[in-house]
XYZ file of C-alpha atoms in Angstrom:
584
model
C 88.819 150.210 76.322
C 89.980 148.853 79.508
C 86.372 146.803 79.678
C 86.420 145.852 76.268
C 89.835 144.163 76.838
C 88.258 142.166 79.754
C 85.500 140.924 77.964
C 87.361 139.866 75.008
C 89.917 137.856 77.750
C 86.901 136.703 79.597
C 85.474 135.115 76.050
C 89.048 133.671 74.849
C 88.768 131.953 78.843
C 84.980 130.378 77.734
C 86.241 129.186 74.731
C 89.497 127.501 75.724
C 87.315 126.462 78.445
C 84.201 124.940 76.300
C 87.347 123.546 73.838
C 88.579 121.373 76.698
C 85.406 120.440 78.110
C 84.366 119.550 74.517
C 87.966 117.317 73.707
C 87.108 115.077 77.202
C 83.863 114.781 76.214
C 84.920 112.958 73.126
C 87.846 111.188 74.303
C 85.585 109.802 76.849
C 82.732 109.112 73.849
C 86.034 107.397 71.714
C 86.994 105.065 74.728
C 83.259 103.879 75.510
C 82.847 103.296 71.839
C 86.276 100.938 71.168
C 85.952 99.126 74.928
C 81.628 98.522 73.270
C 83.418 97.512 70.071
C 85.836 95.422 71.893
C 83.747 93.445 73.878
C 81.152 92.604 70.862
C 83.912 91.171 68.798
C 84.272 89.074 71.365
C 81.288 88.018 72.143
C 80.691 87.034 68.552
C 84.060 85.331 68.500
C 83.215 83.533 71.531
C 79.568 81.935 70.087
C 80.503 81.566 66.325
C 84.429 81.036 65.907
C 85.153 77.620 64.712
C 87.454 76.342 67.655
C 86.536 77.053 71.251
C 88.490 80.085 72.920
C 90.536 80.325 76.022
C 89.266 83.709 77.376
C 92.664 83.956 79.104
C 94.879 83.902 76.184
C 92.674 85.669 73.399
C 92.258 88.912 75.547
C 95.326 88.296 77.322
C 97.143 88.856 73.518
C 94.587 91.944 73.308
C 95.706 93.449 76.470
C 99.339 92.709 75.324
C 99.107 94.274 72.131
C 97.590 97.381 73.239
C 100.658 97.903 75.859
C 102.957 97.358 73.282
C 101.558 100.347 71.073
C 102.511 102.182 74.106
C 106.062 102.080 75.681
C 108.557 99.403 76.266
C 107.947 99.231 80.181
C 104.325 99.176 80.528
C 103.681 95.328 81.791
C 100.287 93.072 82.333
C 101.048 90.493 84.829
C 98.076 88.077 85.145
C 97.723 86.234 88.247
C 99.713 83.050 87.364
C 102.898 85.700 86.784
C 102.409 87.574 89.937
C 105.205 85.456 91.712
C 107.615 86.953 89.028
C 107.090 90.531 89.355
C 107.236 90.439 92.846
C 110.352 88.510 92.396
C 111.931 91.211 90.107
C 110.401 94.205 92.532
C 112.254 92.436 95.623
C 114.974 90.365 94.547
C 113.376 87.695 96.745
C 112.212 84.544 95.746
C 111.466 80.916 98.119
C 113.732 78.487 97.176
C 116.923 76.114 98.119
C 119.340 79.221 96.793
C 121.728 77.673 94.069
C 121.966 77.958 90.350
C 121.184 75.234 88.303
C 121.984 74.465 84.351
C 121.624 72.320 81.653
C 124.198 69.499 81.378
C 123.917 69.317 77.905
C 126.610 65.742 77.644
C 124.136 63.785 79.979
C 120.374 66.179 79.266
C 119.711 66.656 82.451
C 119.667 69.781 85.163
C 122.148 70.004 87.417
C 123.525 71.824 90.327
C 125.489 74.465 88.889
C 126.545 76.612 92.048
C 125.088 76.971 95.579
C 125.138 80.133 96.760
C 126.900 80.416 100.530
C 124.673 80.462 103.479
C 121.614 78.887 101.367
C 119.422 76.029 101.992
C 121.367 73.814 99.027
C 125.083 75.006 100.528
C 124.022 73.972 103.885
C 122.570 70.726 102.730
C 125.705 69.935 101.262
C 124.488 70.001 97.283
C 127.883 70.328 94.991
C 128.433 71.557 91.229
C 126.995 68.969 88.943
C 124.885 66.959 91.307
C 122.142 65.481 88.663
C 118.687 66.433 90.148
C 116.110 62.964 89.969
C 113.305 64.014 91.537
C 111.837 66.568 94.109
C 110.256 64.990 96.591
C 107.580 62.265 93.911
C 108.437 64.053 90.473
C 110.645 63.295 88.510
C 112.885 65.801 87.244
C 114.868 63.341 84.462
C 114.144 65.002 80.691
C 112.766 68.088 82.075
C 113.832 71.478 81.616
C 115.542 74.011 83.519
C 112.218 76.130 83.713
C 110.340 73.236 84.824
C 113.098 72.021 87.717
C 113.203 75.619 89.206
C 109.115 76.072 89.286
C 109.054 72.610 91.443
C 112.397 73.991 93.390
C 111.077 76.656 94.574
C 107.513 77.233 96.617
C 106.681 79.041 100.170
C 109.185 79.656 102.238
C 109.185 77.075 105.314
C 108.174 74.135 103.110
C 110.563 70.680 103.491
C 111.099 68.770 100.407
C 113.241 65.439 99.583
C 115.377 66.313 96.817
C 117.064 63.560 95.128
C 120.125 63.790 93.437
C 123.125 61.719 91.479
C 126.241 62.848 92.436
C 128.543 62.008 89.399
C 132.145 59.587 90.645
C 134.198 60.689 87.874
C 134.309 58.012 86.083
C 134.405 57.983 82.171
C 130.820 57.265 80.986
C 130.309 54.694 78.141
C 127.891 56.254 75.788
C 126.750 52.873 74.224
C 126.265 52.291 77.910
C 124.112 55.182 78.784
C 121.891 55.259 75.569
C 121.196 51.612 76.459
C 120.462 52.171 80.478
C 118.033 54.936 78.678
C 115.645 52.197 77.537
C 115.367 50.358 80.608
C 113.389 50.846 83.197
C 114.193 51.428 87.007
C 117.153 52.424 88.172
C 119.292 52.600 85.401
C 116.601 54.622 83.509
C 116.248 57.015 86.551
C 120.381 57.553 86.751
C 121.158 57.123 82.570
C 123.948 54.852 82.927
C 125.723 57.841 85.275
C 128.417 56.068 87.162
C 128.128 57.669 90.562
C 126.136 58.140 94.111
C 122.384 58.375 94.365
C 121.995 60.941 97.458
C 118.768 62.326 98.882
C 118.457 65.157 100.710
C 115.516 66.918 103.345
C 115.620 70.391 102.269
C 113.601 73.727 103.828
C 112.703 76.252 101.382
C 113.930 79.630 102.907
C 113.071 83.376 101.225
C 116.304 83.746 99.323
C 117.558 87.477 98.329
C 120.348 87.777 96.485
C 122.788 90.352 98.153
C 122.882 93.659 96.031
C 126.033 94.487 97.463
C 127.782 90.748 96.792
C 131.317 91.778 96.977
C 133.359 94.607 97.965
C 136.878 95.229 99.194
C 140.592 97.125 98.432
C 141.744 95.879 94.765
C 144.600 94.102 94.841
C 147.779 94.018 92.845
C 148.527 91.558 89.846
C 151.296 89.615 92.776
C 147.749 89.988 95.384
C 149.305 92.906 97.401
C 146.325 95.134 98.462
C 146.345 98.648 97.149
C 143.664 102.054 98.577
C 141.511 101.533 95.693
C 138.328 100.071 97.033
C 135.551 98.679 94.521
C 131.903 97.849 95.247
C 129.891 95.696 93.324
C 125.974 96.918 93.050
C 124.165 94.432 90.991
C 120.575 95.585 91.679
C 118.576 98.597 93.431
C 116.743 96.899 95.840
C 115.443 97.680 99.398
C 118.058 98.842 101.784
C 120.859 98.377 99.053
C 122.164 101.967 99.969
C 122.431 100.534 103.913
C 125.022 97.447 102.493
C 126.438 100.023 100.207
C 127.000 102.371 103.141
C 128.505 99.635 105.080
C 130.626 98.841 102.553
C 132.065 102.159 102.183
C 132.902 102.905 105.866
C 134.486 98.981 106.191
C 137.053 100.008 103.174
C 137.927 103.503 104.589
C 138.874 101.884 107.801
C 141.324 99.500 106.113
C 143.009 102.575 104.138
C 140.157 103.364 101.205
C 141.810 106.624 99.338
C 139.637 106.099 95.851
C 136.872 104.436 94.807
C 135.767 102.027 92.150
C 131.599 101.726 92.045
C 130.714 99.001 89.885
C 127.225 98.794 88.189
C 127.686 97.339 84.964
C 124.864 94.688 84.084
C 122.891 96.668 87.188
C 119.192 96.753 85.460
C 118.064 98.820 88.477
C 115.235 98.999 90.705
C 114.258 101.377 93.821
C 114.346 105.847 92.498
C 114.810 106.461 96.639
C 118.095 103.941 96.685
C 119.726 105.850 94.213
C 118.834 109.152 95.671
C 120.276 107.754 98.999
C 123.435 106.134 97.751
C 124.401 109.796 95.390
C 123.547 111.116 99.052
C 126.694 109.446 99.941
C 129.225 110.912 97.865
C 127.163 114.499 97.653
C 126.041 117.401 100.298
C 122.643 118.109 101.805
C 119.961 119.458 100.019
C 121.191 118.518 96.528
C 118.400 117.570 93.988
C 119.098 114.435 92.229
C 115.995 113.965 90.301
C 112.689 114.626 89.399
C 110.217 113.110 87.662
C 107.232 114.771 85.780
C 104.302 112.963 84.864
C 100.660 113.833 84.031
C 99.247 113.633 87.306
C 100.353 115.655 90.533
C 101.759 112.562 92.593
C 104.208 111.366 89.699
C 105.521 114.589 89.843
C 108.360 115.205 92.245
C 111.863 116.442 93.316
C 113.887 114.002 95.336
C 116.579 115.743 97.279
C 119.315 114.152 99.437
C 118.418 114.140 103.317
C 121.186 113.388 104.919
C 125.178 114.241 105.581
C 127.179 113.014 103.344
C 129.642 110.325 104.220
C 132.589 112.222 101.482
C 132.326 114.231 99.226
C 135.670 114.142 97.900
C 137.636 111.223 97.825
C 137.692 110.509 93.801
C 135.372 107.921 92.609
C 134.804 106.190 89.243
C 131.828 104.894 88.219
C 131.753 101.785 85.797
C 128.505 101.515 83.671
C 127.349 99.629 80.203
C 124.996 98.779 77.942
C 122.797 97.065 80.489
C 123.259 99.860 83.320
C 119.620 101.371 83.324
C 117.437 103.025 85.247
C 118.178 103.319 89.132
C 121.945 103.022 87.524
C 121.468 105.142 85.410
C 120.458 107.948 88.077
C 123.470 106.962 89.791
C 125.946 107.442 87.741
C 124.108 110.127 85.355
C 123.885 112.419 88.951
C 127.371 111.409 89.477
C 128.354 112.927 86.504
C 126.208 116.459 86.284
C 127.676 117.058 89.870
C 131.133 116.377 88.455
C 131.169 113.984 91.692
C 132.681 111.053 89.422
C 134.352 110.185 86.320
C 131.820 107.682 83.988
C 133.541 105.160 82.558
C 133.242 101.977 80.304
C 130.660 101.834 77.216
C 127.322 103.727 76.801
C 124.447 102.989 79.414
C 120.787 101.663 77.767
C 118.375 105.026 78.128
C 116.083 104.171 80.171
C 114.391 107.026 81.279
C 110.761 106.525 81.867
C 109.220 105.657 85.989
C 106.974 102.621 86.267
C 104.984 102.058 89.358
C 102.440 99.253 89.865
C 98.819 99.246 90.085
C 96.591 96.521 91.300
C 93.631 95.146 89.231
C 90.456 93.503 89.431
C 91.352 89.126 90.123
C 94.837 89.580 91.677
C 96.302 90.831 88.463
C 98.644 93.785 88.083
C 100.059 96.420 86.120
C 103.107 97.804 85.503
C 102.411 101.676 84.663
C 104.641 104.217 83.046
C 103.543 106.850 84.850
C 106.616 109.287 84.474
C 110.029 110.751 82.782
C 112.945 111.715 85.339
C 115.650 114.325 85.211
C 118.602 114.335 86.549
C 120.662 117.680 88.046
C 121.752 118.707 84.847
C 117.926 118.779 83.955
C 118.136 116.196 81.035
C 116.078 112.804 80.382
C 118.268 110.146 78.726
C 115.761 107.839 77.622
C 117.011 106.160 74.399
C 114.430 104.642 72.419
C 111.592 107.319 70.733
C 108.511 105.291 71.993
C 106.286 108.463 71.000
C 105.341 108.622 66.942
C 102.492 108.440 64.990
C 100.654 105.151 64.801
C 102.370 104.312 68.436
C 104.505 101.477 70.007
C 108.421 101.879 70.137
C 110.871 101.650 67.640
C 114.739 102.894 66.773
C 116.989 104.783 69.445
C 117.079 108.268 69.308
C 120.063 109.782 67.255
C 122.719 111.918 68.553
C 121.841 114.567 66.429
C 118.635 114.915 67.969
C 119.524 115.556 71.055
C 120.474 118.778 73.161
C 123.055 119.928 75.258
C 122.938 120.204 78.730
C 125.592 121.900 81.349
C 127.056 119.813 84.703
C 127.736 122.228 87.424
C 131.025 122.571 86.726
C 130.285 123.632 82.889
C 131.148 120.378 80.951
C 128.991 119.486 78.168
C 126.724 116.432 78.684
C 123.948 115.349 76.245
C 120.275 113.901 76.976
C 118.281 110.900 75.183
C 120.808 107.798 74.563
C 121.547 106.912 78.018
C 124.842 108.416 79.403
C 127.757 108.597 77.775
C 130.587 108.021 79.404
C 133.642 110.312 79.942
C 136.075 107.965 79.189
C 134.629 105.094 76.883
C 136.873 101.939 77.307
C 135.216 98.831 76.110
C 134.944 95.639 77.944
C 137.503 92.481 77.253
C 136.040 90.269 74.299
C 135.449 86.376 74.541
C 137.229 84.671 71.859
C 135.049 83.023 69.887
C 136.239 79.457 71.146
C 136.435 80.620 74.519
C 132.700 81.175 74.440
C 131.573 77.836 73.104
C 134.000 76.132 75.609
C 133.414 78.031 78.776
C 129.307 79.688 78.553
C 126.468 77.051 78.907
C 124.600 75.742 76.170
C 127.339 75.196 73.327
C 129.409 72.508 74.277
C 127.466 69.115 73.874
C 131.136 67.514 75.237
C 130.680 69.890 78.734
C 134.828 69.050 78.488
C 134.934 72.512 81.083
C 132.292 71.400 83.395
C 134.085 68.001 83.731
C 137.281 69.317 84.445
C 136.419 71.921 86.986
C 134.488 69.031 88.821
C 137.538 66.431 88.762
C 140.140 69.280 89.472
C 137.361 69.860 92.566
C 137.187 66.403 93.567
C 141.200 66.178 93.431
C 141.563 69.548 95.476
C 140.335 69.288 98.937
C 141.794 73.080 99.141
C 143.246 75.691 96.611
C 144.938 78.940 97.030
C 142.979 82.261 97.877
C 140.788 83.480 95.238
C 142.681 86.039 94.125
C 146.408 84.030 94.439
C 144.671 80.827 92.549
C 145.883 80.126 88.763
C 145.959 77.209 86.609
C 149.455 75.751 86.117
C 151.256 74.655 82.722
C 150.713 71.430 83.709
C 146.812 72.097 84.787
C 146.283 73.817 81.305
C 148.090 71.239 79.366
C 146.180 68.049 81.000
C 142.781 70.785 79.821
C 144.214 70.961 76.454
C 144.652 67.557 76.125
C 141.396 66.426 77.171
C 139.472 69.038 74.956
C 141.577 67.489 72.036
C 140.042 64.478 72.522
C 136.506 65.022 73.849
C 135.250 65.695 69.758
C 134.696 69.512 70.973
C 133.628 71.432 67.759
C 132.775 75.128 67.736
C 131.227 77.254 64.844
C 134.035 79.377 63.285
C 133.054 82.962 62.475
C 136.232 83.452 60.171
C 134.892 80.191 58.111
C 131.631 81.315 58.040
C 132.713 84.629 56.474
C 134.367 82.975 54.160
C 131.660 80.659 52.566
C 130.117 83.751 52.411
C 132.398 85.383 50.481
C 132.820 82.586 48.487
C 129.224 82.201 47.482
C 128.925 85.948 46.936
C 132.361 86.346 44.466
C 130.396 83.625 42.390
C 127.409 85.445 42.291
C 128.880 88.158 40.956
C 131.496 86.342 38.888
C 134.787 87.468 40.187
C 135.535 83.519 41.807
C 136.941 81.880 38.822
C 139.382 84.699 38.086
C 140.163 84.984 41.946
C 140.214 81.470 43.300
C 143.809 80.810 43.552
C 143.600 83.758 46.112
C 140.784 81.969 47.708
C 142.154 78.579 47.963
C 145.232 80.342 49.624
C 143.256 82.493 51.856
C 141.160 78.799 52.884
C 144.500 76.868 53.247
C 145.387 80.234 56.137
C 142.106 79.873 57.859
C 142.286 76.137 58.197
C 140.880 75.060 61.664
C 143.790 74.221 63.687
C 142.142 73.856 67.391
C 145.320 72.843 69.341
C 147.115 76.509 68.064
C 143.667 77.810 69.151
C 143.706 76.705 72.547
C 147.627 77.893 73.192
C 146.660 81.522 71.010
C 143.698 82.258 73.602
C 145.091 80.477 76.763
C 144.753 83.746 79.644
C 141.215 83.994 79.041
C 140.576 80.321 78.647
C 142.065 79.907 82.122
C 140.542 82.638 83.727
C 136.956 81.473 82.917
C 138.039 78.137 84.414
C 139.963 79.354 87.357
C 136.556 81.529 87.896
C 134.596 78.331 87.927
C 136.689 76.494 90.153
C 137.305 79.601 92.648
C 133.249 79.280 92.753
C 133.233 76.095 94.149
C 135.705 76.868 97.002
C 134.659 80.451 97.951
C 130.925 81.355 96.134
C 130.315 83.997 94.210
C 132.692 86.783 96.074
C 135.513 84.477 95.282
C 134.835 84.400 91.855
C 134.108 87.866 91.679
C 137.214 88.954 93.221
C 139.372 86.128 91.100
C 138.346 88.671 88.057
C 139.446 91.530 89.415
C 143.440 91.688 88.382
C 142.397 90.868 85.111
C 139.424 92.927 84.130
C 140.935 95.611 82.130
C 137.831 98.492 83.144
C 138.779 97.809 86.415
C 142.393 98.092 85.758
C 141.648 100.924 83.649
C 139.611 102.491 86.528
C 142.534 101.772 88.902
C 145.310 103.834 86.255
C 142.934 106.842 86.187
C 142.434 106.829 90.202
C 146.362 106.590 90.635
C 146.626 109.908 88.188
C 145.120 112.565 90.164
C 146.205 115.312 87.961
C 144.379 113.527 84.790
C 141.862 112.362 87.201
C 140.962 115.894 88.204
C 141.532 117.550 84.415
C 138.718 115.227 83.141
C 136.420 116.754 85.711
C 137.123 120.029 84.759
């Protein structure tokens, strides 16, 4: 019996073994048949299609479209967009280090904001300098895409950068349009009243800091309170050193709570979120690990090192855009019941790519890998997996599964992480957004203003102490009511909507006195909307102008009083018996 029962194992072994042999036979027989197929198409297309190909883009589309039947993370980078994915692996890039924009009065790029301590600060290049040429090309008509490629190149390379540094002056349109149509000067500079400067600039690698602000968050009157915030914008190499540093410079001025920021923090380095978690969290704790189909995707990343506390209370802001590395952060965070999550839901992203070289300097970026964090769940969102392939709608909550955090509390994989306390981020009035973000006001009535208010300012207040006055707001007002600034309504948009619909379905006629009343309430009245939606009017322009004095950590830490996650962040920290109750 005994032998019988090993033979009849022994068989079911040969036949699960044959099976498997058999399936790679044919998987390998389907792939040599569709690359044969593949390349005989092509062939054919190449010798009898009517227009001549471009090798590069027909089977670059091919290549494209078969990743896309895949998952949304799995990348071709030909050669000519190598520069970019080491840029976005980095964070470094060659360049003069400032951001530039569209001036959409005048059409052409401008300065928008050096960043301190780079090659354009240093030269002395200032918001709204028009950029002529680089070095023989000219920049004038060209587009933002096109001025940064010819900015930036290898690091240690001198360039003569031209630029027109606007006086202030009102421009006459008539003016400008006609200096358009000459040629020369007046063609190079549009009419412009102002200075034509050059400047010899040096390329340098630029890295944006991952760590670009940090520091105790102050009171609405600027006191300083023991509730220190750090800003982690990306997950770069070393960005758990800065982070460190950060940490230990706060507790020595009187850090009692913490405030992590990583909203809008797409991610980047696994190992930098293991070692910043390593922070907050004891030796030999597993963070994550990540299973894949071969044996070296597959492992268990544990923290290394002594923590530097493991129980001051910390909060963790996240969003929509928090993935990845982030999402390890503060997803770890939470299953230790180290930190309290809060803001909106993060984006899922809970797949590992690594890179793998190919044939002619080409690469590709390879999902190779889920992770898990302590609690042992994945949180990627979108269900990439289904028959006929590619990616398509989020994965619902009712199709996910509970999962424990050390401490017992319920937590829940796919859909990113949810935080414990959702608050939801300040909106941008609808004016406020055409006046104040790029690429809606054809008047630029902000960008002019913050320059003159610049020009008339040799100094200001510190960041967080400087505010608009009535009187700075009022001479704003005044010259927005006379610029022609025009916005698209929302509320009058609804409203033709609803007009055309009620006719459609013939309810108008009976109901149009209640229209023409409703119309008569919604009538455009853009002085009452300036005064209704002053405080966040003036803080995006106080931010702009706090930029110009103290970079980007002054205008980061202008927004700080006034952010109401942060503030909400801040109440919570203050509360240790809530504080403490949401963690257990």
């Amino acid at each position: 019996m005994i032998h019988t029962r090993i033979l009849l194992l022994l068989a079911m072994m040969t036949v699960s073994l044959s099976a498997g042999a058999e399936e790679k036979k044919n998987d390998a027989f389907a792939v040599a048949r569709n690359l044969e197929t593949f390349s005989a198409i092509y062939k054919q297309l190449d010798m009898m299609y009517v227009d001549t190909l471009d090798a590069d883009v027909t089977v670059g589309a091919g290549i494209r479209s078969m990743l896309r039947s895949l998952d949304p993370y799995t990348e071709y980078y030909p050669p000519e967009e190598m520069k970019d994915l080491k840029t976005m692996l980095t964070g470094k890039y060659a360049g003069i280090g400032a951001l530039i924009k569209q001036n959409m009065k005048l059409g052409r790029v401008i300065i928008d904001e050096p960043y301190e301590g780079m090659p354009a600060a240093e030269a002395g290049l200032k918001k709204g300098d028009v950029i002529l040429s680089v070095d023989d090309s000219t920049m004038v008509g060209k587009t933002v895409s096109y001025v940064s490629s010819h900015l930036r190149g290898e690091p240690g390379t001198t360039f003569l950068l031209k630029v027109l540094r606007p006086s202030g002056e009102k421009t006459d349109n008539n003016a400008a349009i006609a200096a358009k149509k000459k040629k020369g000067k007046d063609d190079e500079t549009g009419g412009i009243p102002g200075e034509v400067l050059k400047f010899k600039i040096t390329r340098k690698a630029i890295q944006m800091p991952s760590v670009p602000y940090y520091g105790l968050i102050p009171t609405t009157d600027g006191t300083a309170t023991t509730v220190g915030y750090v800003l982690l914008t990306q997950f770069t190499d070393n960005c758990s050193r800065d982070f460190r540093r950060a940490l230990v410079d706060m507790r020595s001025q009187g850090m009692t709570s913490l405030v992590v920021d990583l909203r809008n923090n797409g991610g980047g380095a696994l190992n930098e979120a293991v070692k910043i978690v390593n922070l907050f969290v004891p030796k030999g704790t597993t963070i994550v690990t990540t299973k894949g189909r071969i044996k070296r995707s597959t492992n268990e990343y544990k923290t290394d090192t002594e923590p530097l506390d493991t129980i001051m209370p910390v909060v963790v802001l996240v969003n929509g855009n928090t993935a990845s590395a982030s999402e390890i952060t503060s997803g770890s965070l939470q299953d230790l019941d180290r930190a309290v999550v809060m803001g909106t839901r993060t984006f899922g992203k809970g797949l590992v790519q690594q890179t793998v070289d190919l044939p002619h300097d080409a690469s590709l970026k390879l999902t190779v890998s889920k992770y898990f964090i302590p609690s042992g769940r994945c949180i990627q969102a979108i269900n990439y997996k289904h028959t006929g392939g590619g990616y398509r709608e989020h994965i619902p909550d009712s199709l996910t599964h509970e999962f424990k955090t050390r401490g017992g509390r319920t937590v829940r994989d796919g859909g990113g992480i949810k935080p414990d306390i959702e608050v939801k981020a300040d909106s941008i009035p609808n004016i406020a957004g055409y006046l104040c973000q790029g690429g809606y006001d054809s008047t630029e009535v902000v960008l002019d203003y913050v320059m003159d208010y610049v020009r008339s300012h040799p100094a200001i207040a510190p960041a967080t102490e400087f505010h608009l006055t009535d009187q700075d707001y009022a001479e704003f007002k005044q010259r927005v009511m006379e610029s022609g600034f025009k916005y698209d309504r929302e509320t009058s948009r609804a409203y033709d909507d609803l007009v055309q619909m009620a006719k459609f379905e013939g309810y108008y006629n009976d109901a149009q006195p209640e229209f023409e009343a409703l119309k008569a309430k919604l009538s455009h009245n853009l002085s009452r909307e300036l005064d209704n939606n002053r405080t966040v009017i003036s803080h995006l322009i106080e931010q702009s102008i706090i930029a110009a004095y103290y970079y980007q950590k002054g205008a980061i830490a202008c927004t700080l009083t006034y952010d109401s996650q942060i503030q909400e962040a801040v109440k919570l920290l203050n509360d240790k018996e809530r504080y403490e109750s949401i963690l257990k």
